[in-house]
């Protein structure tokens, strides 16, 4: 048990608002003194309950609330946060404090007299009780409640604020909301044009995280070797770590049919998956718009509607849409309703509990809307800072930024933009010893289905991307494209001399260690050199 929180305050002050927020935000287990009285045989009528409480206060010296809470927990088991709603005498508070010690917190809710009186009248309490507010306040026990703020651990004024604001002030210092920005977040991003193998890397390290976050949209597929899957909406470690919480960030774009397919195939439940209320829904119109002749296909777009959806999210903020249909967010998609909640709340819970978080980026730094070769770019910011913004994570929460690069960068086929010195897969086959047919069969876009273009490694791109992303670590993928012999390596020293020399050059140019090296597309196909877990 972490806390036993007892709430006090006058009738109509808004105690229920605070109690409701404690339940909603922190899953507090609520024990009502009304319930304790009813369980003891009192009729569920206001006058009967008031009189019963007064009798028990006299007979027990106020211990009946403490005893009822202890008995209740004995039946229902220990809870993380127990909420006693509400206490009405100093003796009730005293006995709870004596029993629960440092775990006990007394919160007193107050407001100006005229404000409380108006609330009492506005909610129709006069008709319910048959008493004016001054009559209620004149009761000996109720008049004493006004004085409980003198012995409370914290007093919060419920005036000119919403329940969430009341809660924010009430729990200050309890550690329920994270205060210190402990670095718990690792960001996995691509340093080139995408298809570097982020999915393979993310699946390998997934076991180290309690929360995994995906940003981006279904226009980027992330392949995983075990169990074999092509993730386009969910994090690539979803099945590799079946205990982690799965979050789809507010900055994401979602295609309902696709994400529901992945949810079903991965066996996710609403307890495990949370889709942010403000994630953007891709409509059929978005796909049709991007797929029209002379459209985005001219720059190599996968035409999955993600860009058009983001454009509509920006332009269609008024009542009259400027582009296509009105915006639908995840909270408006009925078949996603069981999974839709605020992702920010889940992240804050993870911070408070010290839970490690992995954010899986989308596409590659070279496709950044702002920093790539415009117009041959994607529709969003793909750097680490862009991924953090999409997820709603502060930079001070970041622990590691892992930048994935492949030995030979690729872009989707067609006029997809510049990429340095373009070569072909026959040349890579000659250098690596991998059959050209195998390379050409493998190097097909996981979403577009088109053959990929390939180029020599660009050292300036590596340097620039490492600086732009603030890379703390490099993950090198497709090391078998240096030599097919690397597929047999299980340790760093078993890699070929050429490969180890290449790794050393990458570390010098990027000014970051190569902590992960992919040798083959298999479950255990990554050499792990991390000094962090």
Coordinates of C-alpha atoms in Angstrom, one line a residue:
X1 CA 0.0 0.0 0.0
X2 CA 1.3 3.4 -1.0
X3 CA -1.2 5.9 0.5
X4 CA -4.4 6.0 2.5
X5 CA -6.0 9.3 1.5
X6 CA -8.9 10.6 3.6
X7 CA -10.9 13.6 2.2
X8 CA -12.8 16.0 4.4
X9 CA -14.8 19.2 3.6
X10 CA -18.2 20.8 4.0
X11 CA -21.3 19.6 2.3
X12 CA -21.3 20.8 -1.4
X13 CA -17.7 21.9 -1.4
X14 CA -16.8 19.4 -4.1
X15 CA -15.2 16.4 -2.3
X16 CA -16.7 14.1 -4.8
X17 CA -14.9 15.9 -7.6
X18 CA -11.6 15.3 -6.0
X19 CA -12.4 11.7 -5.2
X20 CA -13.5 11.1 -8.7
X21 CA -10.2 12.5 -10.1
X22 CA -8.2 10.4 -7.7
X23 CA -10.1 7.3 -9.0
X24 CA -9.8 8.3 -12.6
X25 CA -6.2 9.3 -12.8
X26 CA -4.6 6.9 -10.3
X27 CA -7.0 4.0 -9.9
X28 CA -7.6 4.9 -6.2
X29 CA -9.7 2.3 -4.4
X30 CA -12.6 4.3 -3.0
X31 CA -14.2 3.3 0.4
X32 CA -17.2 5.4 1.2
X33 CA -18.2 6.0 4.8
X34 CA -21.8 5.8 3.5
X35 CA -21.0 2.3 2.3
X36 CA -19.5 1.4 5.7
X37 CA -22.7 2.5 7.5
X38 CA -25.0 0.7 5.1
X39 CA -22.9 -2.5 5.5
X40 CA -23.4 -2.1 9.2
X41 CA -27.2 -2.2 8.7
X42 CA -28.1 1.5 8.4
X43 CA -30.9 2.3 5.9
X44 CA -29.7 4.2 2.8
X45 CA -31.5 7.4 3.7
X46 CA -29.7 10.6 4.4
X47 CA -31.2 11.3 7.8
X48 CA -30.6 7.7 9.0
X49 CA -27.0 7.8 7.8
X50 CA -26.2 11.1 9.6
X51 CA -27.7 9.9 12.8
X52 CA -25.9 6.5 12.6
X53 CA -22.6 8.2 12.0
X54 CA -23.1 10.4 15.1
X55 CA -24.0 7.5 17.3
X56 CA -21.0 5.5 16.2
X57 CA -18.7 8.5 16.8
X58 CA -20.0 8.6 20.4
X59 CA -19.9 4.9 20.9
X60 CA -16.5 4.2 19.4
X61 CA -14.7 7.5 19.9
X62 CA -14.4 7.8 16.1
X63 CA -12.7 4.4 15.5
X64 CA -15.6 3.0 13.5
X65 CA -14.2 4.6 10.2
X66 CA -10.7 3.2 10.8
X67 CA -12.1 -0.2 11.7
X68 CA -14.4 -0.2 8.7
X69 CA -11.5 0.6 6.4
X70 CA -9.3 -2.1 7.9
X71 CA -12.1 -4.7 7.7
X72 CA -12.9 -3.7 4.1
X73 CA -9.3 -4.2 3.0
X74 CA -9.1 -7.5 4.8
X75 CA -11.9 -8.7 2.6
X76 CA -10.9 -7.1 -0.7
X77 CA -7.1 -7.2 -0.3
X78 CA -4.4 -4.5 -0.2
X79 CA -4.6 -1.7 -2.7
X80 CA -2.0 0.8 -4.0
X81 CA -4.0 3.9 -3.1
X82 CA -7.0 3.7 -0.7
X83 CA -9.4 6.6 -0.7
X84 CA -11.6 7.3 2.3
X85 CA -14.6 9.4 1.3
X86 CA -15.1 11.1 3.6
X87 CA -14.0 11.9 7.2
X88 CA -16.1 14.2 9.4
X89 CA -14.4 14.5 12.8
X90 CA -10.9 15.0 14.2
X91 CA -11.1 11.7 16.0
X92 CA -11.8 9.8 12.8
X93 CA -8.7 11.5 11.3
X94 CA -6.6 10.7 14.4
X95 CA -7.3 7.0 14.4
X96 CA -6.7 6.6 10.7
X97 CA -3.4 8.4 11.1
X98 CA -2.3 6.3 14.1
X99 CA -3.1 3.1 12.2
X100 CA -1.6 4.0 8.8
X101 CA 1.2 6.3 9.9
X102 CA 3.3 7.8 7.1
X103 CA 1.1 6.3 4.5
X104 CA -1.9 8.4 5.7
X105 CA -2.7 11.7 4.0
X106 CA -5.6 14.0 5.0
X107 CA -6.8 16.3 2.3
X108 CA -9.3 19.0 3.2
X109 CA -11.3 20.7 0.5
X110 CA -12.6 24.2 1.1
X111 CA -14.2 27.2 -0.7
X112 CA -15.7 30.5 0.3
X113 CA -19.0 30.2 2.2
X114 CA -21.0 32.0 -0.5
X115 CA -19.7 29.7 -3.2
X116 CA -20.5 26.6 -1.3
X117 CA -24.0 27.8 -0.4
X118 CA -24.7 28.6 -4.1
X119 CA -23.5 25.1 -5.1
X120 CA -25.8 23.6 -2.5
X121 CA -28.8 25.5 -3.9
X122 CA -27.8 25.0 -7.6
X123 CA -27.8 21.2 -7.2
X124 CA -31.2 21.1 -5.7
X125 CA -30.1 20.0 -2.3
X126 CA -32.8 22.0 -0.5
X127 CA -35.5 19.9 -2.2
X128 CA -33.6 16.7 -1.3
X129 CA -32.9 17.5 2.3
X130 CA -35.7 19.9 3.2
X131 CA -33.1 22.2 4.7
X132 CA -31.6 25.5 3.7
X133 CA -27.8 25.5 3.7
X134 CA -27.5 27.5 6.9
X135 CA -29.5 24.8 8.7
X136 CA -27.1 22.1 7.4
X137 CA -24.1 24.1 8.5
X138 CA -25.5 24.6 11.9
X139 CA -25.4 20.9 12.6
X140 CA -22.7 20.3 15.3
X141 CA -20.8 17.7 13.2
X142 CA -21.0 19.7 10.0
X143 CA -19.9 22.9 11.7
X144 CA -16.9 20.9 13.0
X145 CA -16.0 19.8 9.5
X146 CA -15.2 23.4 8.5
X147 CA -12.4 23.3 11.1
X148 CA -10.7 20.1 9.9
X149 CA -8.5 22.1 7.6
X150 CA -6.5 23.0 10.8
X151 CA -5.3 19.4 11.1
X152 CA -5.1 18.4 7.5
X153 CA -1.9 17.6 5.7
X154 CA -3.0 19.7 2.8
X155 CA -5.9 22.1 2.2
X156 CA -7.1 22.8 -1.4
X157 CA -9.5 25.4 -2.4
X158 CA -12.1 24.2 -4.9
X159 CA -13.0 27.5 -6.4
X160 CA -12.5 28.8 -10.0
X161 CA -10.9 25.6 -11.0
X162 CA -11.9 22.3 -12.8
X163 CA -11.5 19.0 -11.0
X164 CA -8.2 18.2 -12.8
X165 CA -6.8 21.5 -11.5
X166 CA -8.0 20.6 -8.0
X167 CA -6.2 17.3 -8.2
X168 CA -3.0 18.8 -9.5
X169 CA -2.8 20.9 -6.3
X170 CA -4.0 18.2 -3.9
X171 CA -1.3 15.6 -4.8
X172 CA 1.7 17.9 -5.0
X173 CA 4.7 16.2 -3.4
X174 CA 3.1 12.7 -3.2
X175 CA 5.0 11.4 -6.3
X176 CA 1.8 10.4 -8.1
X177 CA 2.6 12.9 -10.9
X178 CA 6.3 12.7 -12.0
X179 CA 8.2 15.9 -11.0
X180 CA 11.8 15.2 -11.8
X181 CA 12.4 14.4 -15.5
X182 CA 14.2 11.2 -15.0
X183 CA 15.6 10.0 -18.3
X184 CA 13.6 6.9 -19.0
X185 CA 12.9 7.2 -22.8
X186 CA 14.9 5.7 -25.6
X187 CA 14.2 6.8 -29.2
X188 CA 15.0 4.6 -32.1
X189 CA 15.2 6.5 -35.4
X190 CA 16.6 6.0 -38.9
X191 CA 19.6 8.0 -40.1
X192 CA 19.1 7.6 -43.9
X193 CA 16.0 7.2 -46.0
X194 CA 14.1 4.5 -44.1
X195 CA 14.1 0.7 -44.5
X196 CA 17.3 0.6 -42.4
X197 CA 15.8 -2.3 -40.3
X198 CA 14.4 -0.4 -37.3
X199 CA 11.9 -3.1 -36.8
X200 CA 14.5 -5.8 -36.4
X201 CA 16.4 -3.7 -33.9
X202 CA 13.3 -2.7 -31.9
X203 CA 12.2 -6.3 -31.6
X204 CA 15.6 -7.3 -30.4
X205 CA 15.7 -4.7 -27.6
X206 CA 12.0 -4.8 -26.8
X207 CA 12.3 -6.9 -23.6
X208 CA 14.0 -4.0 -21.8
X209 CA 10.9 -1.8 -21.9
X210 CA 7.6 -1.6 -20.1
X211 CA 6.1 0.8 -22.6
X212 CA 6.5 1.0 -26.4
X213 CA 5.3 3.9 -28.4
X214 CA 4.8 4.1 -32.2
X215 CA 4.6 7.4 -34.1
X216 CA 4.0 7.9 -37.8
X217 CA 1.5 6.1 -40.0
X218 CA 0.8 3.0 -42.1
X219 CA 3.0 4.3 -45.0
X220 CA 6.1 2.8 -43.3
X221 CA 6.3 -1.0 -42.7
X222 CA 8.7 -2.4 -40.1
X223 CA 9.6 -6.1 -40.7
X224 CA 10.3 -8.4 -37.7
X225 CA 11.9 -11.8 -38.0
X226 CA 10.4 -13.4 -34.9
X227 CA 7.6 -13.9 -34.8
X228 CA 7.5 -12.9 -38.5
X229 CA 5.4 -9.8 -39.0
X230 CA 5.2 -6.5 -40.9
X231 CA 4.1 -3.8 -38.5
X232 CA 2.7 -0.7 -40.1
X233 CA 0.8 0.7 -37.1
X234 CA 1.9 -1.1 -33.9
X235 CA 5.4 -1.0 -32.4
X236 CA 7.7 -3.7 -33.8
X237 CA 8.3 -5.2 -30.3
X238 CA 4.5 -5.8 -29.8
X239 CA 4.9 -9.6 -30.0
X240 CA 8.5 -9.8 -28.9
X241 CA 7.5 -8.4 -25.4
X242 CA 4.0 -9.3 -24.7
X243 CA 4.0 -7.6 -21.3
X244 CA 4.7 -4.1 -22.5
X245 CA 2.1 -1.4 -22.7
X246 CA 1.5 -0.4 -26.4
X247 CA 0.8 3.3 -27.2
X248 CA -0.1 4.9 -30.5
X249 CA 0.9 8.6 -30.2
X250 CA -1.3 11.7 -30.7
X251 CA 0.9 12.7 -33.7
X252 CA 0.2 9.4 -35.5
X253 CA -2.1 8.8 -38.5
X254 CA -4.1 5.6 -38.4
X255 CA -6.0 3.6 -41.0
X256 CA -8.8 1.9 -39.0
X257 CA -8.9 -1.2 -41.1
X258 CA -5.2 -1.8 -40.9
X259 CA -4.8 -1.1 -37.2
X260 CA -7.7 -3.3 -36.3
X261 CA -6.2 -6.1 -38.4
X262 CA -2.9 -5.8 -36.4
X263 CA -4.7 -5.6 -33.1
X264 CA -6.5 -8.8 -33.9
X265 CA -3.5 -10.7 -35.2
X266 CA -1.3 -9.6 -32.3
X267 CA -4.0 -10.4 -29.7
X268 CA -4.1 -7.0 -28.1
X269 CA -6.7 -6.0 -25.5
X270 CA -7.8 -2.6 -24.3
X271 CA -5.8 -3.2 -21.1
X272 CA -2.6 -3.4 -23.1
X273 CA -3.2 -1.0 -26.1
X274 CA -3.9 2.7 -25.9
X275 CA -4.6 4.9 -29.0
X276 CA -4.5 8.6 -28.3
X277 CA -7.7 10.4 -28.7
X278 CA -6.2 12.9 -31.1
X279 CA -4.5 10.5 -33.5
X280 CA -5.7 11.3 -37.0
X281 CA -7.9 8.9 -38.9
X282 CA -7.0 8.3 -42.6
X283 CA -10.1 8.3 -44.8
X284 CA -10.5 6.6 -48.2
X285 CA -10.5 10.1 -49.6
X286 CA -6.9 10.6 -48.5
X287 CA -5.7 7.5 -50.3
X288 CA -7.6 8.4 -53.4
X289 CA -6.3 11.9 -53.3
X290 CA -2.7 10.8 -53.1
X291 CA -3.1 8.2 -55.7
X292 CA -4.5 10.4 -58.5
X293 CA -2.4 10.7 -61.7
X294 CA 0.3 13.3 -61.5
X295 CA 0.1 13.3 -57.7
X296 CA 2.6 12.2 -55.0
X297 CA 3.5 9.1 -56.9
X298 CA 5.8 11.3 -58.9
X299 CA 8.1 11.7 -55.9
X300 CA 8.0 8.0 -54.8
X301 CA 5.2 8.3 -52.2
X302 CA 3.6 5.0 -51.0
X303 CA 0.3 6.8 -51.4
X304 CA -1.2 5.4 -48.2
X305 CA -3.1 8.7 -47.4
X306 CA -0.9 9.7 -44.4
X307 CA 0.2 13.0 -45.9
X308 CA -3.2 14.0 -47.1
X309 CA -4.7 13.2 -43.6
X310 CA -2.0 15.4 -41.9
X311 CA -2.8 18.2 -44.4
X312 CA -6.5 18.0 -43.5
X313 CA -5.7 18.0 -39.8
X314 CA -3.9 21.3 -40.4
X315 CA -6.3 22.9 -42.8
X316 CA -9.7 21.7 -41.7
X317 CA -9.8 23.3 -38.2
X318 CA -12.8 25.5 -39.0
X319 CA -16.4 24.3 -39.5
X320 CA -15.9 24.5 -43.2
X321 CA -13.3 22.0 -44.5
X322 CA -10.8 23.5 -46.9
X323 CA -9.5 20.1 -48.1
X324 CA -11.6 17.0 -48.5
X325 CA -13.9 15.7 -45.7
X326 CA -14.0 16.9 -42.1
X327 CA -11.4 15.6 -39.7
X328 CA -12.0 12.5 -37.7
X329 CA -9.8 11.7 -34.8
X330 CA -9.4 8.4 -33.1
X331 CA -12.0 9.5 -30.4
X332 CA -14.6 9.8 -33.2
X333 CA -13.9 6.2 -34.6
X334 CA -16.5 4.0 -32.9
X335 CA -14.7 0.6 -33.6
X336 CA -11.6 1.9 -31.9
X337 CA -13.4 3.2 -28.8
X338 CA -12.3 0.5 -26.4
X339 CA -8.6 1.4 -27.0
X340 CA -8.9 5.2 -27.1
X341 CA -7.6 7.1 -24.1
X342 CA -5.1 10.0 -23.5
X343 CA -1.6 8.6 -24.1
X344 CA -0.2 11.4 -22.0
X345 CA -1.7 9.9 -18.9
X346 CA -0.1 6.5 -19.7
X347 CA 3.3 8.2 -20.1
X348 CA 2.9 10.1 -16.9
X349 CA 2.1 6.8 -15.1
X350 CA 5.2 5.3 -16.6
X351 CA 7.4 8.2 -15.5
X352 CA 6.0 8.0 -12.0
X353 CA 6.7 4.3 -11.8
X354 CA 10.2 4.5 -13.3
X355 CA 9.2 2.4 -16.3
X356 CA 11.5 2.3 -19.4
X357 CA 9.9 3.6 -22.6
X358 CA 10.9 3.0 -26.2
X359 CA 9.7 5.4 -29.0
X360 CA 9.9 3.8 -32.4
X361 CA 10.4 6.5 -35.1
X362 CA 9.1 6.5 -38.6
X363 CA 10.9 6.5 -42.0
X364 CA 14.3 8.1 -42.1
X365 CA 16.0 11.4 -41.3
X366 CA 16.7 11.9 -45.0
X367 CA 13.0 12.0 -45.6
X368 CA 12.3 14.8 -43.0
X369 CA 9.8 17.3 -44.3
X370 CA 12.0 20.2 -43.2
X371 CA 15.5 18.7 -43.4
X372 CA 15.3 16.3 -46.3
X373 CA 15.7 17.0 -50.1
X374 CA 12.5 18.8 -50.6
X375 CA 10.1 18.0 -52.4
X376 CA 11.3 14.4 -52.2
X377 CA 10.3 14.1 -48.5
X378 CA 7.6 12.7 -46.4
X379 CA 4.7 14.6 -44.7
X380 CA 6.2 14.9 -41.2
X381 CA 9.3 15.5 -39.2
X382 CA 11.2 12.3 -38.9
X383 CA 14.1 13.2 -36.6
X384 CA 14.3 12.3 -32.9
X385 CA 12.9 15.7 -31.9
X386 CA 10.0 15.3 -34.3
X387 CA 9.2 11.8 -32.9
X388 CA 9.3 13.2 -29.4
X389 CA 6.9 16.0 -30.3
X390 CA 4.5 13.5 -31.9
X391 CA 4.6 11.3 -28.8
X392 CA 4.3 14.3 -26.4
X393 CA 7.6 13.5 -24.6
X394 CA 9.9 16.2 -23.3
X395 CA 13.5 16.1 -24.4
X396 CA 14.7 16.0 -20.8
X397 CA 13.1 12.5 -20.4
X398 CA 15.4 11.0 -23.1
X399 CA 18.1 8.5 -22.0
X400 CA 19.4 7.2 -25.4
X401 CA 18.9 8.0 -29.0
X402 CA 19.7 5.0 -31.2
X403 CA 20.2 5.8 -34.8
X404 CA 19.9 2.9 -37.2
X405 CA 21.9 3.0 -40.5
X406 CA 22.4 0.3 -43.1
X407 CA 25.6 -0.5 -45.0
X408 CA 24.1 0.7 -48.3
X409 CA 21.2 3.2 -48.1
X410 CA 18.1 2.7 -50.2
X411 CA 15.2 4.7 -51.4
X412 CA 11.9 3.5 -52.9
X413 CA 12.0 2.9 -56.6
X414 CA 11.2 5.6 -59.2
X415 CA 11.9 9.3 -58.9
X416 CA 12.2 9.3 -55.2
X417 CA 14.9 11.8 -54.9
X418 CA 18.7 12.1 -54.7
X419 CA 20.8 9.7 -52.7
X420 CA 24.5 10.2 -53.4
X421 CA 26.3 7.7 -55.7
X422 CA 23.7 5.3 -57.0
X423 CA 24.8 1.7 -57.7
X424 CA 22.9 -1.5 -58.2
X425 CA 22.5 -4.8 -56.3
X426 CA 24.7 -6.7 -58.7
X427 CA 27.6 -4.6 -57.4
X428 CA 26.7 -5.4 -53.8
X429 CA 26.4 -9.1 -54.7
X430 CA 29.9 -9.0 -56.1
X431 CA 31.3 -7.3 -53.0
X432 CA 29.4 -9.3 -50.4
X433 CA 29.1 -12.8 -51.9
X434 CA 25.3 -12.8 -51.6
X435 CA 23.6 -14.0 -54.8
X436 CA 22.2 -11.0 -56.7
X437 CA 18.8 -12.8 -57.1
X438 CA 18.5 -13.0 -53.3
X439 CA 19.2 -9.3 -52.9
X440 CA 16.7 -8.3 -55.6
X441 CA 14.0 -10.5 -54.1
X442 CA 14.6 -9.0 -50.7
X443 CA 14.9 -5.4 -51.6
X444 CA 11.3 -4.7 -52.3
X445 CA 9.3 -2.0 -50.5
X446 CA 7.3 -3.5 -47.7
X447 CA 4.4 -1.1 -48.3
X448 CA 4.9 0.0 -52.0
X449 CA 5.9 -3.4 -53.3
X450 CA 8.3 -1.6 -55.7
X451 CA 12.0 -2.5 -56.2
X452 CA 14.3 -0.3 -54.2
X453 CA 17.1 2.0 -55.4
X454 CA 20.5 1.6 -53.6
X455 CA 23.6 3.8 -53.2
X456 CA 27.1 3.9 -51.7
X457 CA 27.3 4.7 -48.0
X458 CA 27.2 8.5 -47.5
X459 CA 29.6 9.5 -44.7
X460 CA 28.4 13.1 -44.7
X461 CA 24.8 11.9 -44.3
X462 CA 25.9 9.8 -41.3
X463 CA 27.7 12.8 -39.7
X464 CA 24.8 15.2 -40.3
X465 CA 22.1 12.8 -39.1
X466 CA 24.1 12.0 -36.0
X467 CA 24.4 15.7 -35.1
X468 CA 20.7 16.4 -36.0
X469 CA 19.4 13.6 -34.0
X470 CA 21.8 13.8 -31.1
X471 CA 22.6 10.1 -31.6
X472 CA 24.1 8.4 -28.5
X473 CA 24.3 5.0 -30.2
X474 CA 24.4 3.6 -33.7
X475 CA 22.7 0.4 -34.8
X476 CA 24.4 -0.9 -38.0
X477 CA 22.1 -3.1 -40.1
X478 CA 22.7 -5.3 -43.1
X479 CA 26.3 -6.0 -42.1
X480 CA 26.0 -9.2 -44.3
X481 CA 26.0 -6.8 -47.3
X482 CA 29.7 -6.2 -46.4
X483 CA 30.3 -9.9 -46.4
X484 CA 28.0 -12.9 -46.4
X485 CA 30.4 -14.4 -43.8
X486 CA 29.0 -12.1 -41.2
X487 CA 25.8 -14.1 -41.1
X488 CA 27.8 -16.7 -39.1
X489 CA 29.1 -14.2 -36.6
X490 CA 27.7 -14.4 -33.0
X491 CA 30.3 -12.0 -31.5
X492 CA 31.9 -8.8 -32.7
X493 CA 35.3 -10.4 -33.1
X494 CA 33.8 -13.0 -35.4
X495 CA 32.9 -10.3 -38.0
X496 CA 35.3 -9.9 -40.9
X497 CA 38.2 -7.5 -40.7
X498 CA 36.5 -5.3 -43.3
X499 CA 33.4 -5.1 -41.2
X500 CA 35.2 -4.2 -38.0
X501 CA 37.1 -1.5 -39.8
X502 CA 33.8 -0.1 -41.2
X503 CA 32.4 -0.1 -37.7
X504 CA 35.4 1.8 -36.4
X505 CA 34.9 4.4 -39.2
X506 CA 31.2 4.8 -38.4
X507 CA 32.0 5.4 -34.7
X508 CA 34.6 8.0 -35.5
X509 CA 32.4 9.9 -38.0
X510 CA 29.2 9.7 -35.9
X511 CA 31.0 10.2 -32.6
X512 CA 28.9 7.5 -31.1
X513 CA 29.4 3.8 -30.4
X514 CA 28.0 1.1 -32.7
X515 CA 26.1 -0.7 -30.0
X516 CA 24.0 -3.0 -32.1
X517 CA 25.0 -4.9 -35.3
X518 CA 22.5 -6.8 -37.4
X519 CA 24.1 -9.8 -39.1
X520 CA 21.1 -11.7 -40.4
X521 CA 17.3 -11.4 -40.4
X522 CA 16.7 -14.0 -37.7
X523 CA 15.5 -13.9 -34.1
X524 CA 19.0 -13.9 -32.7
X525 CA 20.6 -12.0 -35.6
X526 CA 21.9 -9.0 -33.7
X527 CA 25.3 -8.6 -32.0
X528 CA 24.6 -6.6 -28.9
X529 CA 27.4 -4.4 -27.6
X530 CA 25.4 -2.1 -25.4
X531 CA 26.7 -1.0 -22.0
X532 CA 23.1 -0.1 -21.1
X533 CA 19.9 -2.1 -20.9

